PDB file of C-alpha atoms and ligand atoms in Angstrom:
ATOM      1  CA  UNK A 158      98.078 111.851 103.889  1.00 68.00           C
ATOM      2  CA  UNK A 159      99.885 109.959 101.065  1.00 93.00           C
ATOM      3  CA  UNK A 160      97.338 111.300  98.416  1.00 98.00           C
ATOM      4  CA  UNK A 161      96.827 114.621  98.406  1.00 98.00           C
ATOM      5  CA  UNK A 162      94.162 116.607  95.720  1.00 98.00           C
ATOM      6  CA  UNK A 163      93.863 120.021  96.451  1.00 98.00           C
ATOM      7  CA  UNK A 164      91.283 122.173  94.371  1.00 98.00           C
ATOM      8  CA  UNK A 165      91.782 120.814  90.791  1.00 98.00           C
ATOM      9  CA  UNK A 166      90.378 121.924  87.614  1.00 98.00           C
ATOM     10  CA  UNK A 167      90.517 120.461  84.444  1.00 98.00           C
ATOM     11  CA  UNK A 168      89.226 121.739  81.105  1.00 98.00           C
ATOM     12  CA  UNK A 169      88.986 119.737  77.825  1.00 97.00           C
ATOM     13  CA  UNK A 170      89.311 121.440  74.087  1.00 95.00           C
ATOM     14  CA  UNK A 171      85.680 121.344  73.190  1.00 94.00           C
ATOM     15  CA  UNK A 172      85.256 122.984  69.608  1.00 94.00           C
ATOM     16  CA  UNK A 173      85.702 126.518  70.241  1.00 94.00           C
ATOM     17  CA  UNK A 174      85.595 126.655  73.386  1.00 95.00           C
ATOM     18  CA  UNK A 175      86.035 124.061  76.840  1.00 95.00           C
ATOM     19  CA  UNK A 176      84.604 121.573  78.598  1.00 96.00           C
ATOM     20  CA  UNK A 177      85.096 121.616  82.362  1.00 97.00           C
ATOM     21  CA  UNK A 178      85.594 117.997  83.296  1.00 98.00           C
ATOM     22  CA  UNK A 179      86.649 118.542  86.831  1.00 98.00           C
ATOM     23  CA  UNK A 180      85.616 121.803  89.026  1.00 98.00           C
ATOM     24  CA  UNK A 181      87.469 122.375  92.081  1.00 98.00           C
ATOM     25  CA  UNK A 182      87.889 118.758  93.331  1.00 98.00           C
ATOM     26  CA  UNK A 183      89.338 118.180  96.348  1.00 98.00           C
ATOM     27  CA  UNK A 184      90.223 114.961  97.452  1.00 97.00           C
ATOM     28  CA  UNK A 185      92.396 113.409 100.598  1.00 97.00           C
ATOM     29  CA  UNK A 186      93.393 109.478 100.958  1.00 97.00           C
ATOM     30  CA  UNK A 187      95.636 108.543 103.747  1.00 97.00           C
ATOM     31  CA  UNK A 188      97.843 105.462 103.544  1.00 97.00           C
ATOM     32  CA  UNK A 189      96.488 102.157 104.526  1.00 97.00           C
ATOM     33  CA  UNK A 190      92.854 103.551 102.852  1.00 97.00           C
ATOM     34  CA  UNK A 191      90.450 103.138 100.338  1.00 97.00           C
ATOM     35  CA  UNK A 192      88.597 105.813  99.159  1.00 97.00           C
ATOM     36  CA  UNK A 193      85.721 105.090  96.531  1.00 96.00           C
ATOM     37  CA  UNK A 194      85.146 107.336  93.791  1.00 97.00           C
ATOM     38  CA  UNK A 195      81.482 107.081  92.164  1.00 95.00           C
ATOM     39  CA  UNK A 196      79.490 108.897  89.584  1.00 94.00           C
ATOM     40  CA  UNK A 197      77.351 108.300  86.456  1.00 93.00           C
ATOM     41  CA  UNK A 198      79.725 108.035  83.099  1.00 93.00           C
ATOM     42  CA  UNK A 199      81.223 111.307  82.161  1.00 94.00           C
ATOM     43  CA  UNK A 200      81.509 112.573  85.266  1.00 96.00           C
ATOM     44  CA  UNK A 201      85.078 113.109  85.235  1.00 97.00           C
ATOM     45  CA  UNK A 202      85.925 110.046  87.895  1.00 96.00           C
ATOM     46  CA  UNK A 203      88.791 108.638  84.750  1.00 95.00           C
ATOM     47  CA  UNK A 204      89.997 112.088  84.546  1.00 97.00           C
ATOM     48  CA  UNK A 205      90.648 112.727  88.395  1.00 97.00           C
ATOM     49  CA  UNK A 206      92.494 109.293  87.979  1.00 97.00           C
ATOM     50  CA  UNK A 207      94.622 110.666  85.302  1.00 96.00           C
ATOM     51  CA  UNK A 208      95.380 113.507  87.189  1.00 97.00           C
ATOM     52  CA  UNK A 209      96.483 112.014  89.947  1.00 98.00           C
ATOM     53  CA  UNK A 210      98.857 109.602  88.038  1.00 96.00           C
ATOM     54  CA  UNK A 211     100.105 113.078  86.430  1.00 96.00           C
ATOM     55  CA  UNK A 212      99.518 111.813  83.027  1.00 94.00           C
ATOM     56  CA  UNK A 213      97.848 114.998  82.993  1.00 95.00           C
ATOM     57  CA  UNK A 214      98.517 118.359  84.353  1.00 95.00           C
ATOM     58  CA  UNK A 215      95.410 120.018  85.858  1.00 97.00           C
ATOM     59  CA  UNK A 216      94.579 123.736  84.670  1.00 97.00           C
ATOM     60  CA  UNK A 217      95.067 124.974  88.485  1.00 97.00           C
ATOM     61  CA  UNK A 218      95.141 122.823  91.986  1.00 98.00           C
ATOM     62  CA  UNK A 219      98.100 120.936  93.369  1.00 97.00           C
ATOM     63  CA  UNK A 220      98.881 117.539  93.464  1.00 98.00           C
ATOM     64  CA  UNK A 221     100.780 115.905  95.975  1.00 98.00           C
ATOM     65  CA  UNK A 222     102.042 111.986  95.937  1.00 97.00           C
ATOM     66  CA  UNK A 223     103.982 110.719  99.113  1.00 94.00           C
ATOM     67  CA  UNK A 224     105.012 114.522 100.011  1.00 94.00           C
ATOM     68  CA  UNK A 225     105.984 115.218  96.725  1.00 95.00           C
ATOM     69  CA  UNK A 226     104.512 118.741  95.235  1.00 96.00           C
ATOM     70  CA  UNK A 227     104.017 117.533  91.592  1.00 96.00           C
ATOM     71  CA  UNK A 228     103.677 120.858  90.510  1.00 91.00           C
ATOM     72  CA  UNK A 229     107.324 121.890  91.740  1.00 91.00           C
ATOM     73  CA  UNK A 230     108.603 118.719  89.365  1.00 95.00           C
ATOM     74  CA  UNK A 231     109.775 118.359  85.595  1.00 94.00           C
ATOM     75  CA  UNK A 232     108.887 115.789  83.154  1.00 93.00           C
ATOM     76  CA  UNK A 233     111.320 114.099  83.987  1.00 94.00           C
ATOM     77  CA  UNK A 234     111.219 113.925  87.869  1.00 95.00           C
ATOM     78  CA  UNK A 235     107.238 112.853  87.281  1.00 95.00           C
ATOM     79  CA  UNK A 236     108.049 110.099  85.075  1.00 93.00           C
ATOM     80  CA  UNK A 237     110.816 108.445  88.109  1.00 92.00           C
ATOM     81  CA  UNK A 238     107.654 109.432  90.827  1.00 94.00           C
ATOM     82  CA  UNK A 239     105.460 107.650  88.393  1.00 93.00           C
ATOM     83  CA  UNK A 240     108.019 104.395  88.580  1.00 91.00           C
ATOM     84  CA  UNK A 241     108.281 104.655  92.202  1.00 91.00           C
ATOM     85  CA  UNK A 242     105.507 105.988  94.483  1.00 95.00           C
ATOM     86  CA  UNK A 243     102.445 105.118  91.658  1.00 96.00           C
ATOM     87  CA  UNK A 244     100.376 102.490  90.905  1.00 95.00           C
ATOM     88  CA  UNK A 245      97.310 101.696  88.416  1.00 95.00           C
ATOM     89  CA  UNK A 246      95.019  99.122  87.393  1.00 93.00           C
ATOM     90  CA  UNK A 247      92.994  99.838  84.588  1.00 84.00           C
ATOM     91  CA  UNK A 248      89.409  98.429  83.326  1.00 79.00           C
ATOM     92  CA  UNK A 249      91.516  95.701  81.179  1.00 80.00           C
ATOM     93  CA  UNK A 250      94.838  94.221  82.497  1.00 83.00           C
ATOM     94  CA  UNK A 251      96.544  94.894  79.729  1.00 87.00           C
ATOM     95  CA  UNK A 252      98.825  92.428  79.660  1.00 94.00           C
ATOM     96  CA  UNK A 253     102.093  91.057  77.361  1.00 95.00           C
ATOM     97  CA  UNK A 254     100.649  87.986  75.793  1.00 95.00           C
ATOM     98  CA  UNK A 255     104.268  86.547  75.557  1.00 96.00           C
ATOM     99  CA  UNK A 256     104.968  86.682  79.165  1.00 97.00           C
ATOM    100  CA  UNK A 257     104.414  84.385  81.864  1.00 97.00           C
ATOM    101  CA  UNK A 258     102.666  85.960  85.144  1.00 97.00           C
ATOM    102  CA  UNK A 259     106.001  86.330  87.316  1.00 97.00           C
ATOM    103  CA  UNK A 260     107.509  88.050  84.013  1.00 97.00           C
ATOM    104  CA  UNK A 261     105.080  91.080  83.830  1.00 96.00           C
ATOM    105  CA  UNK A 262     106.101  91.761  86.820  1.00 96.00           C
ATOM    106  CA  UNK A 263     109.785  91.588  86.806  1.00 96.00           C
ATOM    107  CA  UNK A 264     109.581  93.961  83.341  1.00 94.00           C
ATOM    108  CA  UNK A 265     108.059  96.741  86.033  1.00 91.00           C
ATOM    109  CA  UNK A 266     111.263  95.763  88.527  1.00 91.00           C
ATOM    110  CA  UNK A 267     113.083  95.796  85.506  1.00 91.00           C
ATOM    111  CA  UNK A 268     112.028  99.215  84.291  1.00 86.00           C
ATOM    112  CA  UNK A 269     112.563 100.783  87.900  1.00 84.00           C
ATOM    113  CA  UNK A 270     116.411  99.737  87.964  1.00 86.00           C
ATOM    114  CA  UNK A 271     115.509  96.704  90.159  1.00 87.00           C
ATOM    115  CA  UNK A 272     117.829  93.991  89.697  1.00 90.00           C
ATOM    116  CA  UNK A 273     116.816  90.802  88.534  1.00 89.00           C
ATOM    117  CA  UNK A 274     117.316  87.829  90.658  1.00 90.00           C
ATOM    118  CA  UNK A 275     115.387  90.286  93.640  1.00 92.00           C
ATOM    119  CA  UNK A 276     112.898  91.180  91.532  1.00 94.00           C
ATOM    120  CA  UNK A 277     112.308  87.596  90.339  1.00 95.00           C
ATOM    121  CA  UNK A 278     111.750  86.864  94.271  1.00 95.00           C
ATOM    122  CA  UNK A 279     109.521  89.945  94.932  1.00 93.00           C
ATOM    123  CA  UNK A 280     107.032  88.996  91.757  1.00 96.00           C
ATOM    124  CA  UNK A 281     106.420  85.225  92.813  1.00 96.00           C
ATOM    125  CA  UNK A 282     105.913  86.588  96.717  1.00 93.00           C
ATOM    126  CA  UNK A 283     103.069  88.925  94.950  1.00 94.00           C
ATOM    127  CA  UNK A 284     101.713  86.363  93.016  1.00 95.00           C
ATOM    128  CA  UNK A 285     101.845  84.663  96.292  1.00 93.00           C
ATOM    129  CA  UNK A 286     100.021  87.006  97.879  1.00 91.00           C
ATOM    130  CA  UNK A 287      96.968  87.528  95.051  1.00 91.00           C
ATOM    131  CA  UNK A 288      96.397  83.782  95.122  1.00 92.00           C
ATOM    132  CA  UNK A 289      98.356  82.921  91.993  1.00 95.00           C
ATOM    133  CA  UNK A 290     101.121  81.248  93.320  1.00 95.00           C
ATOM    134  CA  UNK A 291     100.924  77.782  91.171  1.00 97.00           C
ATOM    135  CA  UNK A 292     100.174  80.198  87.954  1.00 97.00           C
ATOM    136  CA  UNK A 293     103.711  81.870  87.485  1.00 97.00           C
ATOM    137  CA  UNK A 294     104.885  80.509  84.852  1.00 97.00           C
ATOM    138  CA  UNK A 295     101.457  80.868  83.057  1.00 98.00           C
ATOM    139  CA  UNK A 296     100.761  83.181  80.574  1.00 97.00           C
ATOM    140  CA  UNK A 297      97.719  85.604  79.897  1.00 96.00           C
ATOM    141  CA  UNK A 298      95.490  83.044  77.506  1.00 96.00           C
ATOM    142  CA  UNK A 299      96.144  80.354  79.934  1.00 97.00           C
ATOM    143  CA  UNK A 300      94.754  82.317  82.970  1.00 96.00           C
ATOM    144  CA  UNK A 301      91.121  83.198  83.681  1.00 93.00           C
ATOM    145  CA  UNK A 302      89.583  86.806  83.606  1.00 89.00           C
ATOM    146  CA  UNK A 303      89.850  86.961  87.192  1.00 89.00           C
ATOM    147  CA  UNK A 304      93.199  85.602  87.409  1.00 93.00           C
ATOM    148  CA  UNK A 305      94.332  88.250  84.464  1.00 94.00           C
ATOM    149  CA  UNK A 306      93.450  90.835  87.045  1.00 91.00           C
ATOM    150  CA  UNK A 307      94.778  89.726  89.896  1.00 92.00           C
ATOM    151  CA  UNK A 308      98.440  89.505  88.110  1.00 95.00           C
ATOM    152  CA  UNK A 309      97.527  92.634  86.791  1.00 94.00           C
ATOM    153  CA  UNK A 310      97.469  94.273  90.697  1.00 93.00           C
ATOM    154  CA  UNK A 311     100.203  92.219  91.373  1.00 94.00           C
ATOM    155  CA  UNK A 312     102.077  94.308  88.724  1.00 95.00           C
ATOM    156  CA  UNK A 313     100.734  97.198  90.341  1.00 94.00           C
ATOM    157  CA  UNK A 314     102.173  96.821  93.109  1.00 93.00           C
ATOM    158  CA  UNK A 315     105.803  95.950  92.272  1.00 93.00           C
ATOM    159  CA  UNK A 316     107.851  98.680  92.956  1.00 89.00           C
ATOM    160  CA  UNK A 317     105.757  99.289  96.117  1.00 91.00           C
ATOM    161  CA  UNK A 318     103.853 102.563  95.233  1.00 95.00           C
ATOM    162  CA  UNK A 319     102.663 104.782  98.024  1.00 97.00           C
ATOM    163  CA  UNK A 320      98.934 105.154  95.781  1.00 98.00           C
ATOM    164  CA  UNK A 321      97.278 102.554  93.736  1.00 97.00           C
ATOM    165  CA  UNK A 322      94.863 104.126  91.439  1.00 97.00           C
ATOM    166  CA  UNK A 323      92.092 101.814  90.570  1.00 95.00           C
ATOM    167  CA  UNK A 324      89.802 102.071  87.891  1.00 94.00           C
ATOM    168  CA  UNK A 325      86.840  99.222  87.312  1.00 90.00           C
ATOM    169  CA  UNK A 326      88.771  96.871  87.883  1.00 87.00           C
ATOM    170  CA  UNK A 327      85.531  94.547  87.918  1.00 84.00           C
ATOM    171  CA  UNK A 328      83.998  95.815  84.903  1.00 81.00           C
ATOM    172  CA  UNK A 329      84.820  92.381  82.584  1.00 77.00           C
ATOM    173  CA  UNK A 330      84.260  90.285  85.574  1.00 79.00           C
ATOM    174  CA  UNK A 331      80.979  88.657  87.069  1.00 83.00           C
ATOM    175  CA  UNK A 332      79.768  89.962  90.781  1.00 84.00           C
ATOM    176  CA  UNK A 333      81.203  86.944  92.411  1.00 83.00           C
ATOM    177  CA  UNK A 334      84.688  87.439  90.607  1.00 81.00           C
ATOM    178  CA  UNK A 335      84.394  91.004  91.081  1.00 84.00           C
ATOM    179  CA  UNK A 336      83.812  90.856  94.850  1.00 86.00           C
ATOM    180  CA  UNK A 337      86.897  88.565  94.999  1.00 84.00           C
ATOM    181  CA  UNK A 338      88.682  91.493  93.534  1.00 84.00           C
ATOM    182  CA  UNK A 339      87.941  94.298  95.578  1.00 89.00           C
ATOM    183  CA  UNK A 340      88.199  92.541  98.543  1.00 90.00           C
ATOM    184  CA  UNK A 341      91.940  91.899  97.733  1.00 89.00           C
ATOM    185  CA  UNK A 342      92.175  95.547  96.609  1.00 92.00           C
ATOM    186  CA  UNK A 343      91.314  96.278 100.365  1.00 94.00           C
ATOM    187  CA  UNK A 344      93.043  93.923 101.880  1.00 93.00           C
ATOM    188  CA  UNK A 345      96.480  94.711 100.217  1.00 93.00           C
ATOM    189  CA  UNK A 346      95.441  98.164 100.788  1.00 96.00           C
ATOM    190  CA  UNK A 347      95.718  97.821 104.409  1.00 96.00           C
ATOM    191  CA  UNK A 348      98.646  95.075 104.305  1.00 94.00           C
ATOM    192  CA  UNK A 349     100.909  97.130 102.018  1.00 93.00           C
ATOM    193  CA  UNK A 350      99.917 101.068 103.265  1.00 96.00           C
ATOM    194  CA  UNK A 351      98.596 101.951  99.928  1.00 97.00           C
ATOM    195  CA  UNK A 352      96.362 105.274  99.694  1.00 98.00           C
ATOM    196  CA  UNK A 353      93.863 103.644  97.358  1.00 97.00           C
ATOM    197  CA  UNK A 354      91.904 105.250  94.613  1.00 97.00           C
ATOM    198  CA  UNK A 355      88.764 102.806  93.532  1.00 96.00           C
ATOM    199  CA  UNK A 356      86.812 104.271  90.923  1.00 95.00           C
ATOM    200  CA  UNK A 357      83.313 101.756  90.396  1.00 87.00           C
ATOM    201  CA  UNK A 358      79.849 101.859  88.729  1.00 77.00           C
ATOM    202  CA  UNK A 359      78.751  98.902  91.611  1.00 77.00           C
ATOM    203  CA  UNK A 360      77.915 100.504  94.531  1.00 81.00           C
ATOM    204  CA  UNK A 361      76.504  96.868  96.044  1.00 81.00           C
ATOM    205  CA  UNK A 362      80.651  96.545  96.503  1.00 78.00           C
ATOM    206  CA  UNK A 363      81.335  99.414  98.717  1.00 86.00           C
ATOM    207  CA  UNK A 364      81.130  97.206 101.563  1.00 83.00           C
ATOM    208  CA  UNK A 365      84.871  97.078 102.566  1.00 88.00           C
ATOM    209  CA  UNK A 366      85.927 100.798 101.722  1.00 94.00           C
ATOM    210  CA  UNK A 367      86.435 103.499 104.152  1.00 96.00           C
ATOM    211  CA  UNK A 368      85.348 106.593 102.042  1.00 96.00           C
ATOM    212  CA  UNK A 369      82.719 107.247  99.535  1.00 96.00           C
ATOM    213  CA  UNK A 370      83.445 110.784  97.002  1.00 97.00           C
ATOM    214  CA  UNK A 371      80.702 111.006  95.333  1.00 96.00           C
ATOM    215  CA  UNK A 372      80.796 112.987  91.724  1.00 97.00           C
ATOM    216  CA  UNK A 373      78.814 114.963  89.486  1.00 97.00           C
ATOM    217  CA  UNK A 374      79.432 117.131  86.080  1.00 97.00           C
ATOM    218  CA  UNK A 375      83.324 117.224  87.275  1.00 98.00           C
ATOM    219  CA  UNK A 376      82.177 118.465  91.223  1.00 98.00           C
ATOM    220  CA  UNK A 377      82.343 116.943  94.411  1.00 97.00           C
ATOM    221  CA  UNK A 378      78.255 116.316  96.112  1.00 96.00           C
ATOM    222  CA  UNK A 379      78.982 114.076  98.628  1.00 94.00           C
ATOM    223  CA  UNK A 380      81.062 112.147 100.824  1.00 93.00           C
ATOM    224  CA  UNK A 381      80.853 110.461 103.553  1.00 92.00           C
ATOM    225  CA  UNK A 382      83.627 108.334 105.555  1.00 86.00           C
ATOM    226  CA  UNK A 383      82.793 104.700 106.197  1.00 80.00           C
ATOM    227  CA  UNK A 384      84.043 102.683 109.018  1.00 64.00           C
ATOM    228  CA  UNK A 385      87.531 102.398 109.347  1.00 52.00           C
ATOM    229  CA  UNK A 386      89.937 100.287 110.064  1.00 50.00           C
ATOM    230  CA  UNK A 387      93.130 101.863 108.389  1.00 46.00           C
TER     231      UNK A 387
HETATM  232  N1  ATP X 223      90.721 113.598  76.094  1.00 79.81           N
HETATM  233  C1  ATP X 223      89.530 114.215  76.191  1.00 79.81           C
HETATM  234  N2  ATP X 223      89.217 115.272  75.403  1.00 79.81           N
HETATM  235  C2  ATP X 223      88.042 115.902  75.531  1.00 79.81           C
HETATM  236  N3  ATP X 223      87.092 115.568  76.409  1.00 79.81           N
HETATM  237  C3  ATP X 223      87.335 114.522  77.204  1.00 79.81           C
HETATM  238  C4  ATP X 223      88.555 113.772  77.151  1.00 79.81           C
HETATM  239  N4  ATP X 223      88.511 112.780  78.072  1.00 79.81           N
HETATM  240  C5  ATP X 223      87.321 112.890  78.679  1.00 79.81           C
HETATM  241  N5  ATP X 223      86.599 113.925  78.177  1.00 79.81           N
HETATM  242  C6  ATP X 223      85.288 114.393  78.643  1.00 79.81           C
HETATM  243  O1  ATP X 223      85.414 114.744  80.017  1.00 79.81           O
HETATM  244  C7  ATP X 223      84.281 114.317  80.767  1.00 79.81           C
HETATM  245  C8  ATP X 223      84.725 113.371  81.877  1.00 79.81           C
HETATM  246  O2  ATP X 223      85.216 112.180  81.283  1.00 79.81           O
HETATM  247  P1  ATP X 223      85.770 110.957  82.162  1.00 79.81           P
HETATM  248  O3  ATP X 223      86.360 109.974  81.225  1.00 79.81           O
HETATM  249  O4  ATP X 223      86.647 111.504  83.223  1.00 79.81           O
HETATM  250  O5  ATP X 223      84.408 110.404  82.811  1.00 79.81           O
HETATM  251  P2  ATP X 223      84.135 109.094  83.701  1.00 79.81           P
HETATM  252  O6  ATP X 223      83.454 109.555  84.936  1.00 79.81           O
HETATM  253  O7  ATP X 223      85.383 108.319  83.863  1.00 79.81           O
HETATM  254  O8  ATP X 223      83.090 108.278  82.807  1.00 79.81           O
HETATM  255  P3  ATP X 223      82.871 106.680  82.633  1.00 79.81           P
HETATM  256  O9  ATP X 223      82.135 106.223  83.871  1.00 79.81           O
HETATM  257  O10 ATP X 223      82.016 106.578  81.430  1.00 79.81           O
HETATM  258  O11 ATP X 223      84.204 106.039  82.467  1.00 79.81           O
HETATM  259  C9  ATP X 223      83.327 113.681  79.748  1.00 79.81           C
HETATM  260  O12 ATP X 223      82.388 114.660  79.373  1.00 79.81           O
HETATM  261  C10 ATP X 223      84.232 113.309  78.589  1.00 79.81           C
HETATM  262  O13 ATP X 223      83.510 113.347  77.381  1.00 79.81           O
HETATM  263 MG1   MG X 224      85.999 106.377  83.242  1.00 79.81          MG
END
């Protein structure tokens, strides 16, 4: 297992007292996988995401990334597993509008310590690899929505995380576009050993997945294990 939730709970500061956004979740991905997180809006799926990125620390439950205990780590030690074994796409890609495609990917190589002629070479073989070859030297206004997010999990993957955390990626996009995207999701998944994290509202793109968590009022009600190729 490469992604390991064990029991996590997560309150919020609700006025005077809390809100319990996540109730005991427990939550396993092995490396090579995709494991799909659904659930109406406010059911805590962003949260579990945030918690497994250890942006934030859980009120009780462990989290473990690549065999690290994050719980036995300081802030400082979470930040370098952050650099190294994490990786997450967001709704919007977020991207520098100054920047050409291959550069918002080097800054991430850049950031990690990477030096710069190798991480020149690893960016264009992941732009490469999402289709986007012929757009390096591009930057974000002169790219399509689709293309955005495909140099946005390009960036994801830079510093070759053990988990890619995932969340709508397809929200802005239109079903065909959005199809395109998860099925590169899965496929780099499997190419690149990635225990995958897909949160999405659009369950008519679960085909290629290999788990389904389903999520309600911060609790786990179903899953169910697809068939798997990982
Ligand atoms: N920083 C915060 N402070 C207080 N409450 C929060 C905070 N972030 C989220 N919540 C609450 O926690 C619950 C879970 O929120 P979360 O963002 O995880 O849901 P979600 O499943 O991602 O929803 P959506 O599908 O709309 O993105 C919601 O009731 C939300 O209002
Ligand atoms: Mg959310």
């Amino acid at each position: 297992m490469t992604l390991d939730l064990s029991h996590i709970t997560l309150t919020y500061p609700d006025g005077s007292s809390r809100l319990t956004a996540l109730d005991d979740v427990t939550v396993s991905v092995p490396a090579g996988t995709v494991t799909a997180l659904v659930g109406p809006s406010g059911s805590g799926k962003s949260s579990l995401l945030a918690v497994a990125a250890t942006l934030i620390i859980p009120d009780s439950g462990r989290v473990v990334v690549a065999g690290n205990d994050t719980t036995r780590l300081s802030r400082e030690e979470l930040t370098d597993l952050r650099r190294t074994s994490i990786g997450t796409i967001f709704q919007q890609p977020n991207l520098l509008p100054s920047l050409t495609a291959v550069e918002q990917l080097q800054v991430v190589a850049h950031l990690a310590g990477t030096p710069a002629a190798s991480a020149r070479a690893r960016g264009l073989e992941l732009l490469d690899a999402v289709g986007l070859a012929d757009r390096a030297d591009h930057r974000p206004h002169q790219l399509s929505g689709g293309q955005r997010q495909r140099v946005n999990i390009a960036r994801a993957l830079m510093n070759e995380p053990a988990v890619l955390l995932v969340d709508e990626p397809t929200s802005a996009l239109d079903h065909e576009r959005g199809a395109a995207v998860l099925g590169l999701l899965t496929a780099l998944t499997r190419e690149r050993r990635t225990a995958t994290v897909l949160v999405t509202h659009d369950r008519s793109q679960l085909g290629g997945v290999d788990a389904v968590v389903e999520i309600h009022d911060g609790a786990v009600t179903a899953r169910s294990e697809l068939a798997t190729t990982g």
